[in-house]
Coordinates of N, CA and C and ligand atoms in Angstrom, one line a residue:
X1 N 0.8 -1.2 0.0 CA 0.0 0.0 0.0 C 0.9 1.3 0.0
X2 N 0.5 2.3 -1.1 CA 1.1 3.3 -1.0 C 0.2 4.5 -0.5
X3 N 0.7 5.4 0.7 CA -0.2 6.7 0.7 C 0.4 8.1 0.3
X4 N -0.2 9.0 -0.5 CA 0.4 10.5 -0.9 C 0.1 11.2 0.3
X5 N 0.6 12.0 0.2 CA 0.7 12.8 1.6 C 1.0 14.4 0.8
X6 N -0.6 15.0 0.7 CA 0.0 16.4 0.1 C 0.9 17.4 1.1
X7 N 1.8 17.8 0.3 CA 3.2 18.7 0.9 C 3.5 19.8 0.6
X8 N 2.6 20.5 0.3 CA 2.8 21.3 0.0 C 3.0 22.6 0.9
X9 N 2.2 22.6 1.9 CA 2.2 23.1 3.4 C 1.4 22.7 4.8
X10 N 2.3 22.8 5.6 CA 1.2 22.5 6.7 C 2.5 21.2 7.1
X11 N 1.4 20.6 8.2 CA 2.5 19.2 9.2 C 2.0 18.2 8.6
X12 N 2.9 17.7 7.4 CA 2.4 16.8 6.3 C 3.7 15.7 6.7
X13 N 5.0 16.2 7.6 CA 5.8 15.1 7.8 C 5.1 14.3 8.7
X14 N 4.4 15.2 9.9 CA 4.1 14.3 11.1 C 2.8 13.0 10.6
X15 N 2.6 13.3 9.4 CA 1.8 12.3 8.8 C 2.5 11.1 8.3
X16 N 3.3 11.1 7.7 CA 4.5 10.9 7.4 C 5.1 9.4 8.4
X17 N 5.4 10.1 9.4 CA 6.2 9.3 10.8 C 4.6 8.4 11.2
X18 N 3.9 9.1 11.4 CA 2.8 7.9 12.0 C 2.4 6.5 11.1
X19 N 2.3 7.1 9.6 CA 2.1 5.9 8.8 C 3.8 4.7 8.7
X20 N 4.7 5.7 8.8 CA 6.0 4.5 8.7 C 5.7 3.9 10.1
X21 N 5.1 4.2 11.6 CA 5.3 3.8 12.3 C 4.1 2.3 12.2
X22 N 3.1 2.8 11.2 CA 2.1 1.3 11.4 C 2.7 0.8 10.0
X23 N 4.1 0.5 9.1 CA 4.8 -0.6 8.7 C 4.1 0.2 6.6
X24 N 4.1 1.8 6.7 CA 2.9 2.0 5.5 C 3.7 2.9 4.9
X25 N 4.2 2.3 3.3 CA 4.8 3.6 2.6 C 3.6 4.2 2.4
X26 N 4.7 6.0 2.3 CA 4.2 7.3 1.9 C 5.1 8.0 1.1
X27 N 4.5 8.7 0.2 CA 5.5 9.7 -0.6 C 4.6 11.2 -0.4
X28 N 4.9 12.0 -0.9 CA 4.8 13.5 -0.7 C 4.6 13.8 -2.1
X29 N 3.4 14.1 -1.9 CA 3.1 15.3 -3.0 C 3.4 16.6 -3.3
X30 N 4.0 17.2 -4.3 CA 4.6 18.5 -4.0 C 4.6 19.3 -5.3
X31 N 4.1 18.1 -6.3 CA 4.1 19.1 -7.8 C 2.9 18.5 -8.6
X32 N 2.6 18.7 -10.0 CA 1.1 17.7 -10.3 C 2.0 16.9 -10.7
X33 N 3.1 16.6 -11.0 CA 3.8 15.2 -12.2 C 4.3 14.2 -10.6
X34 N 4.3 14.6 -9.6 CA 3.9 13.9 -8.1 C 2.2 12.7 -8.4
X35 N 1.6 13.3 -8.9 CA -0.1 12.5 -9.2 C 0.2 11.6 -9.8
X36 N 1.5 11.2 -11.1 CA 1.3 10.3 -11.7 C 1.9 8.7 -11.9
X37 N 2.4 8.9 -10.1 CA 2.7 7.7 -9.6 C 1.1 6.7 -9.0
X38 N 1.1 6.2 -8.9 CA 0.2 5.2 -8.0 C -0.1 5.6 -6.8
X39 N -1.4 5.7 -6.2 CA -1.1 5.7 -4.6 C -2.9 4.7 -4.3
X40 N -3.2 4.6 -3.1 CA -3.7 3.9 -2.7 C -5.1 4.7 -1.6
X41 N -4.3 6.1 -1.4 CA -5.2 6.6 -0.4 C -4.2 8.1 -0.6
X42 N -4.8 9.3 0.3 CA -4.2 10.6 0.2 C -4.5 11.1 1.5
X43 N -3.9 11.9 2.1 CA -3.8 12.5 2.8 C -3.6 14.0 3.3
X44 N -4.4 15.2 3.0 CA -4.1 15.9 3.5 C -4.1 16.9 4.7
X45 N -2.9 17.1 4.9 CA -2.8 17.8 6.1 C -2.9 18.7 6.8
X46 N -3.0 19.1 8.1 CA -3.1 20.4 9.3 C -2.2 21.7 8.1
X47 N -3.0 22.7 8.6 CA -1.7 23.9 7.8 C -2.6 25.0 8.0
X48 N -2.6 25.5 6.7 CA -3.4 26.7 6.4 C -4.3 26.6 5.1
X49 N -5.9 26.0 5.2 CA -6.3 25.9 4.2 C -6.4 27.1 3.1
X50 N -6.6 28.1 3.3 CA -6.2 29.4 2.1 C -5.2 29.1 1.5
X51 N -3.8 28.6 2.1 CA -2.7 29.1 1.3 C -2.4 27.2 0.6
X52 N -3.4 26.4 0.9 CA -3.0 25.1 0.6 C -3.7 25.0 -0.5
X53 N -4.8 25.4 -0.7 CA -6.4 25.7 -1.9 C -5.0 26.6 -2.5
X54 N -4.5 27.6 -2.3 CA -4.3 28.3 -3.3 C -2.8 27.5 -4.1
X55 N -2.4 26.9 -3.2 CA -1.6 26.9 -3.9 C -1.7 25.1 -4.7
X56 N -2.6 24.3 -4.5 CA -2.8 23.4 -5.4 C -3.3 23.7 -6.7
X57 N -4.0 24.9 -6.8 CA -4.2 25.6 -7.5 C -3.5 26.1 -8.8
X58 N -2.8 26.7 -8.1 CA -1.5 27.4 -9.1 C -0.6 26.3 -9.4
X59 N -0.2 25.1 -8.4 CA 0.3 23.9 -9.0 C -0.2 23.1 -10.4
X60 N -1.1 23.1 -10.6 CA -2.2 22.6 -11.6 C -2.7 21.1 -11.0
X61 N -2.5 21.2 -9.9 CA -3.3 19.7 -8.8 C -4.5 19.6 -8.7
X62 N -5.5 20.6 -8.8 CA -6.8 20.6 -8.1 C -7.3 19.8 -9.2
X63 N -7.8 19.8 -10.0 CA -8.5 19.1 -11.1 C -8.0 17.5 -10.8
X64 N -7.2 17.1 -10.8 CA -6.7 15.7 -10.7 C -7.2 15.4 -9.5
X65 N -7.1 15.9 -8.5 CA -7.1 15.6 -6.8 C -8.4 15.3 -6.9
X66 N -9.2 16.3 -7.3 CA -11.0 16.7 -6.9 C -11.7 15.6 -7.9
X67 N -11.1 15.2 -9.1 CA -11.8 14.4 -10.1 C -11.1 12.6 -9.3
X68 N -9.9 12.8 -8.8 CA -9.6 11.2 -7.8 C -10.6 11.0 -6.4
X69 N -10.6 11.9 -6.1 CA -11.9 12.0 -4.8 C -12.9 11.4 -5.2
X70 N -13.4 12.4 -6.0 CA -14.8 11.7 -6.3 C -15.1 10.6 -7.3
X71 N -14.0 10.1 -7.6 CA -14.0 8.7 -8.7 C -13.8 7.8 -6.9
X72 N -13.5 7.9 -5.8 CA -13.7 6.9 -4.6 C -12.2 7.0 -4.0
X73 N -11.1 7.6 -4.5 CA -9.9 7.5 -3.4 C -10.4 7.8 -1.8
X74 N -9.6 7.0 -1.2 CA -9.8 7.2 0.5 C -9.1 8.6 0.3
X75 N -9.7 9.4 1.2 CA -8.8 10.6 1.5 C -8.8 10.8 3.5
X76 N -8.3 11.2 3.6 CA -8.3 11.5 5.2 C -7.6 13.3 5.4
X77 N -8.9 14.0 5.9 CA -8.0 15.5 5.9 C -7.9 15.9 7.5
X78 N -7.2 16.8 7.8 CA -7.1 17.0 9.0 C -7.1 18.1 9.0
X79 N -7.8 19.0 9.7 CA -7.6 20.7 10.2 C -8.0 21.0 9.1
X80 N -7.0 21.7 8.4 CA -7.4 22.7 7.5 C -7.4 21.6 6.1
X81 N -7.0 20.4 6.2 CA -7.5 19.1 5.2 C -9.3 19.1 5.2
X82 N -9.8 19.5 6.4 CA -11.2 18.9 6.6 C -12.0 20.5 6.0
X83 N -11.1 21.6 6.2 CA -11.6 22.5 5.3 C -11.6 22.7 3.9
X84 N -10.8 22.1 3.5 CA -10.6 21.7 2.0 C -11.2 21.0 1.6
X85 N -11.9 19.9 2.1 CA -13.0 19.3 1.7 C -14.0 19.5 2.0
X86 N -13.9 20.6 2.7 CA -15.6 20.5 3.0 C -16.5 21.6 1.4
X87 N -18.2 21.0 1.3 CA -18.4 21.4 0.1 C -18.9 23.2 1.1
X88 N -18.7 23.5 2.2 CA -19.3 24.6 2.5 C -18.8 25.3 3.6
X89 N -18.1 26.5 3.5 CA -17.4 27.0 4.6 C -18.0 28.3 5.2
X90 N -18.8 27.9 6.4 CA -19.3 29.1 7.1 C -18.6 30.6 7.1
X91 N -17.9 30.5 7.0 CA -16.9 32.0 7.7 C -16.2 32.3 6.2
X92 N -16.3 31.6 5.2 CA -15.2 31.8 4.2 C -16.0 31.8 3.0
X93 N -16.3 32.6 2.1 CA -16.5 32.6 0.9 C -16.1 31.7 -0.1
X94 N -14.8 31.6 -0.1 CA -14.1 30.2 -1.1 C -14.3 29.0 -0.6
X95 N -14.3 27.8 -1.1 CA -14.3 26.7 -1.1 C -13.2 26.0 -1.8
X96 N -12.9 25.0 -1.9 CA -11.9 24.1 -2.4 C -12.0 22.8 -3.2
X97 N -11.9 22.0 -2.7 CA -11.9 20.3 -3.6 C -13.6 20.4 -3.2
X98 N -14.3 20.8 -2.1 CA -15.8 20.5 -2.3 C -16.3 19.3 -2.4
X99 N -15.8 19.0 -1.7 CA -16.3 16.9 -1.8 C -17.2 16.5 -1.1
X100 N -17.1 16.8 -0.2 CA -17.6 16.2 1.5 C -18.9 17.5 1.6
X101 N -20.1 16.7 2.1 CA -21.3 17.3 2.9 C -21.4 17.7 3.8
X102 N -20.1 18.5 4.0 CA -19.9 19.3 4.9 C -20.1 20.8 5.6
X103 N -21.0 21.7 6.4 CA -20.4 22.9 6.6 C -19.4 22.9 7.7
X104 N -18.4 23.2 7.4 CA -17.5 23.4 8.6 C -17.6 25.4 9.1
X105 N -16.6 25.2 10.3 CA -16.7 26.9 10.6 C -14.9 26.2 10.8
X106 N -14.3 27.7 10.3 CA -12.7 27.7 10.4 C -12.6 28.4 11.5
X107 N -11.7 28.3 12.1 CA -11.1 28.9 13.6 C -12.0 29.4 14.5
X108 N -12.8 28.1 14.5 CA -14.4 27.9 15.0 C -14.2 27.9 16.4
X109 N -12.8 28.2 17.4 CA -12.4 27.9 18.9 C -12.1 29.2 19.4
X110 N -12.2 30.6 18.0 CA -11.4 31.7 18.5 C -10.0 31.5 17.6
X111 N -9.0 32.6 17.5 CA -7.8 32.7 17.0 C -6.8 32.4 18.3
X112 N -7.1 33.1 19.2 CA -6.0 33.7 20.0 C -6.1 32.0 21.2
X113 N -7.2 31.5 21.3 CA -7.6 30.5 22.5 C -7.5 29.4 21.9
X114 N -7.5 29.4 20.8 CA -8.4 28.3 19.6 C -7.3 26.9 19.6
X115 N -6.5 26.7 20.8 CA -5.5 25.6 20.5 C -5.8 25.1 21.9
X116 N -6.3 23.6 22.0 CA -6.2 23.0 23.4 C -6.3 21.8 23.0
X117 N -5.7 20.7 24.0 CA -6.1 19.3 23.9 C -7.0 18.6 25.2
X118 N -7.8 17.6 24.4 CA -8.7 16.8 24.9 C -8.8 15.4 24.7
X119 N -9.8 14.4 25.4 CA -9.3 13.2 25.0 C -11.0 13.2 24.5
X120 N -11.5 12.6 23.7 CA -12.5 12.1 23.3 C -13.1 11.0 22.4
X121 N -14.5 10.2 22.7 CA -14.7 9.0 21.9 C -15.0 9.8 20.6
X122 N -14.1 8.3 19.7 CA -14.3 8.1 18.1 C -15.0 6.9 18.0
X123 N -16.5 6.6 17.3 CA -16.8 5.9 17.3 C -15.9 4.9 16.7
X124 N -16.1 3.5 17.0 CA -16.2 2.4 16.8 C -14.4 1.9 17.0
X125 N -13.9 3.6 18.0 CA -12.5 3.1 17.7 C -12.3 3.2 19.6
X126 N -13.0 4.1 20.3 CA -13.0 4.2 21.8 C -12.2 5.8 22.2
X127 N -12.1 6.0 23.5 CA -11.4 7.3 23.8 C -9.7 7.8 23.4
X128 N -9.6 8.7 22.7 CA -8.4 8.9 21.8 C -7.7 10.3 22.0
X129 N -6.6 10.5 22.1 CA -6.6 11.9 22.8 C -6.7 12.9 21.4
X130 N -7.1 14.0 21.3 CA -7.5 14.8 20.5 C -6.6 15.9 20.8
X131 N -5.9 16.5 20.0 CA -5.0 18.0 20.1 C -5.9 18.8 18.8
X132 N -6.2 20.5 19.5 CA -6.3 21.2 18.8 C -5.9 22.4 18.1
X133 N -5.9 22.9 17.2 CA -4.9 23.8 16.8 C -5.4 24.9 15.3
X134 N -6.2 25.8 16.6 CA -7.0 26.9 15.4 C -7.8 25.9 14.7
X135 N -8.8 25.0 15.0 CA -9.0 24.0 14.4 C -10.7 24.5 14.2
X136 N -11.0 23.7 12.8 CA -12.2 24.0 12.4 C -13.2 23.3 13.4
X137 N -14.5 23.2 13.3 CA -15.6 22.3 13.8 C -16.4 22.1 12.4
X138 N -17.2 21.4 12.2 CA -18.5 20.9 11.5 C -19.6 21.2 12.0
X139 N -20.0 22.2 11.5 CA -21.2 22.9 11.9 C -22.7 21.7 11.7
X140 N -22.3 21.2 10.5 CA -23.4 20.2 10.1 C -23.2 19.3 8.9
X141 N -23.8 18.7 8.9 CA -23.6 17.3 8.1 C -25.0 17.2 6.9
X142 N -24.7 16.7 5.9 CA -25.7 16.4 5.1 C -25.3 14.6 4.3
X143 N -26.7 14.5 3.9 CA -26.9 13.2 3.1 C -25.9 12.0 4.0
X144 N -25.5 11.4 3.3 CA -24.7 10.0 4.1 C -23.5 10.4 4.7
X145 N -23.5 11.5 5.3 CA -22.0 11.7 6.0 C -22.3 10.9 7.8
X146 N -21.4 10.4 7.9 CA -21.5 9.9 9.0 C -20.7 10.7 10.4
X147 N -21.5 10.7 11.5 CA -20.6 11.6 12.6 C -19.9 10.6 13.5
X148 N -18.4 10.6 13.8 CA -17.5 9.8 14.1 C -17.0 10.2 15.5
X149 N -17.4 11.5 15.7 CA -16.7 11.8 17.1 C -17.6 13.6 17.0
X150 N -17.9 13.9 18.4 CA -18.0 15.1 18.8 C -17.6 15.7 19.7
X151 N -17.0 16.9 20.3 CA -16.5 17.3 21.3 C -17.2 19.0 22.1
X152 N -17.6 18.7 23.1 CA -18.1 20.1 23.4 C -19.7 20.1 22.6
X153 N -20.0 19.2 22.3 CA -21.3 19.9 21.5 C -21.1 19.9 19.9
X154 N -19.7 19.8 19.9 CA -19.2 20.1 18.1 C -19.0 18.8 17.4
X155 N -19.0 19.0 15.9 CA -18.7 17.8 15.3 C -17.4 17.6 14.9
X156 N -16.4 16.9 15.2 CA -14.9 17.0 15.3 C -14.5 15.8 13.9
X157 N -15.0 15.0 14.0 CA -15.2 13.9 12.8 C -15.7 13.3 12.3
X158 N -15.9 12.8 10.6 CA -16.8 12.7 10.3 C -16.6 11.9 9.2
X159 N -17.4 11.0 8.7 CA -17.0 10.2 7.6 C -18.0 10.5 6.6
X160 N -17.8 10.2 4.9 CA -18.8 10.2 4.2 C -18.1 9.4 2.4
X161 N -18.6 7.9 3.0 CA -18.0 6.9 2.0 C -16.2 6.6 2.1
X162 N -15.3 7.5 0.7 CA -14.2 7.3 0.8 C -14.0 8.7 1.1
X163 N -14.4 9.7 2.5 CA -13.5 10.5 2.7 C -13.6 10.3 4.6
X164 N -12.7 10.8 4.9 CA -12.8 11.0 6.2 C -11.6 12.6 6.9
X165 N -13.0 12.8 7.7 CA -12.0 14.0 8.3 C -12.2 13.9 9.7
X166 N -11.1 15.1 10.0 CA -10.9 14.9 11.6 C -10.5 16.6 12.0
X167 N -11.3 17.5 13.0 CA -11.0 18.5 13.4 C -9.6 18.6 13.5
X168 N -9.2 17.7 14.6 CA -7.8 17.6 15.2 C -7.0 17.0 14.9
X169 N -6.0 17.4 15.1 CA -4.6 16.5 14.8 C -4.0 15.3 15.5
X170 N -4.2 14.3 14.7 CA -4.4 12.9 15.1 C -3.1 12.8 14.8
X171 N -2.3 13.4 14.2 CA -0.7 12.9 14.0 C 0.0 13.4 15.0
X172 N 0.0 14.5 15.7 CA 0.2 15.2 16.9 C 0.4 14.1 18.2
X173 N -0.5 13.0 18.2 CA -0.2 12.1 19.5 C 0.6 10.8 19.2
X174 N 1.1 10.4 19.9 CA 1.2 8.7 19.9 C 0.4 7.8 19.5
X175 N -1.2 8.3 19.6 CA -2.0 7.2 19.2 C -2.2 7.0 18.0
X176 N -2.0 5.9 17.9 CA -1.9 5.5 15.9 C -3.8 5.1 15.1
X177 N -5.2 5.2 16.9 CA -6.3 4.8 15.9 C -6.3 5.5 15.2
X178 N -6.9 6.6 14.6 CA -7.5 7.4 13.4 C -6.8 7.1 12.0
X179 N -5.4 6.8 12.3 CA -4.6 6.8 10.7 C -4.5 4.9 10.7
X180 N -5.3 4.6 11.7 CA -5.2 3.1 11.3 C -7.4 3.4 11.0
X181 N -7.7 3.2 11.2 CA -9.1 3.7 10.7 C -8.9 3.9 9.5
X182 N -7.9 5.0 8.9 CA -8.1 5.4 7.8 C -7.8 4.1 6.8
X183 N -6.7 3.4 6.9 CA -6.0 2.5 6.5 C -7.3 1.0 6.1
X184 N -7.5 1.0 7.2 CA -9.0 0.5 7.4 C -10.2 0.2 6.6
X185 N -9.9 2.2 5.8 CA -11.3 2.4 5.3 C -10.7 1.7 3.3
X186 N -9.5 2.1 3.6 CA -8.5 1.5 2.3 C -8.4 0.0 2.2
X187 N -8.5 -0.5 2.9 CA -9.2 -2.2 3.1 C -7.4 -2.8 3.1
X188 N -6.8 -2.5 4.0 CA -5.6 -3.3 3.9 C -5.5 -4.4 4.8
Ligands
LIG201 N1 -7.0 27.7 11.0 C1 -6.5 26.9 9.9 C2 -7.3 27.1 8.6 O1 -8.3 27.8 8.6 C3 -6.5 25.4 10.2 C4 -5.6 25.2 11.3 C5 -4.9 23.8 11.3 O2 -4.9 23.1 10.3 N2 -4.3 23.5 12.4 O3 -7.0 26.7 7.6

């Protein structure tokens, strides 16, 4: 099994380290002629979704990425990954890959407060510790998106077919459920 790991910006290594540590090549995405190897699943990660939208953009990736999505790649985003997929962003005019039946809210904790850690249940996986960081919420869910975890009242993760997202940064801890979940949803 191979996973891409977009690299363009953001903590795309710490994604990186967790998957070598459950026995799982990864390579890095960083240009579109990066797309035209094989991969198995994608991943993108924590950062800054404005500057990550814009710049897959100007790379000439979006089209390939958004047309592999929705042809069924597993994708797994994280933070500002789960902004990028989502088809609806409360606070933000632009949207991105638009995949997921999603509204999220971005820096939905505050700017200045908006980073804390907690531990909370993920369905079907048990109590997981959860780090946050300027991190979006999921205001709401539509059609077959499934809710995987909530925190505070919010929706922190969420599934819908071959995508999965996660408010928080699941590479940030020792615990290896979420990116084994993901692995999971890739049938290895
Ligand atoms: N606040 C960032 C955004 O809106 C996301 C933060 C993160 O990925 N840790 O893109």
């Amino acid at each position: 099994m191979q996973i891409a790991v977009l690299a363009v910006q953001g903590a795309f290594i710490e994604h990186e380290y967790m998957l070598s540590r459950l026995g799982v090549e990864s390579f890095e995405l960083r240009q579109k002629s990066d797309l035209d190897k094989p991969f198995d699943g994608l991943i993108i990660p924590g950062g800054e979704s404005t500057v990550q939208g814009k710049l897959i953009r100007e790379l000439d990736m979006f089209d390939t990425l958004k047309s592999r999505i929705s042809d069924g790649l597993p994708v797994f985003g994280t933070c500002a990954g789960l902004i990028l997929l989502a088809k609806e962003i409360k606070n933000d005019s632009r949207v991105h890959l638009a995949s997921m039946d999603i509204t999220a809210v971005r820096n939905a904790y505050g700017r200045q407060l908006g980073s804390f850690f907690t531990e909370g249940f993920f369905k079907g996986v048990g109590k997981i510790p959860m780090t946050f960081i300027r991190a979006p919420f999921i205001e709401s869910v539509r059609g077959d998106v499934e809710v995987l975890a909530t925190c505070g009242g919010n929706i922190v993760a969420a599934r819908q077919k071959n995508q999965l997202v996660t408010s928080f940064h699941s590479e940030l801890n020792d615990d290896l459920s979420v990116h084994k979940y993901f692995l999971d949803m890739i049938g290895r």
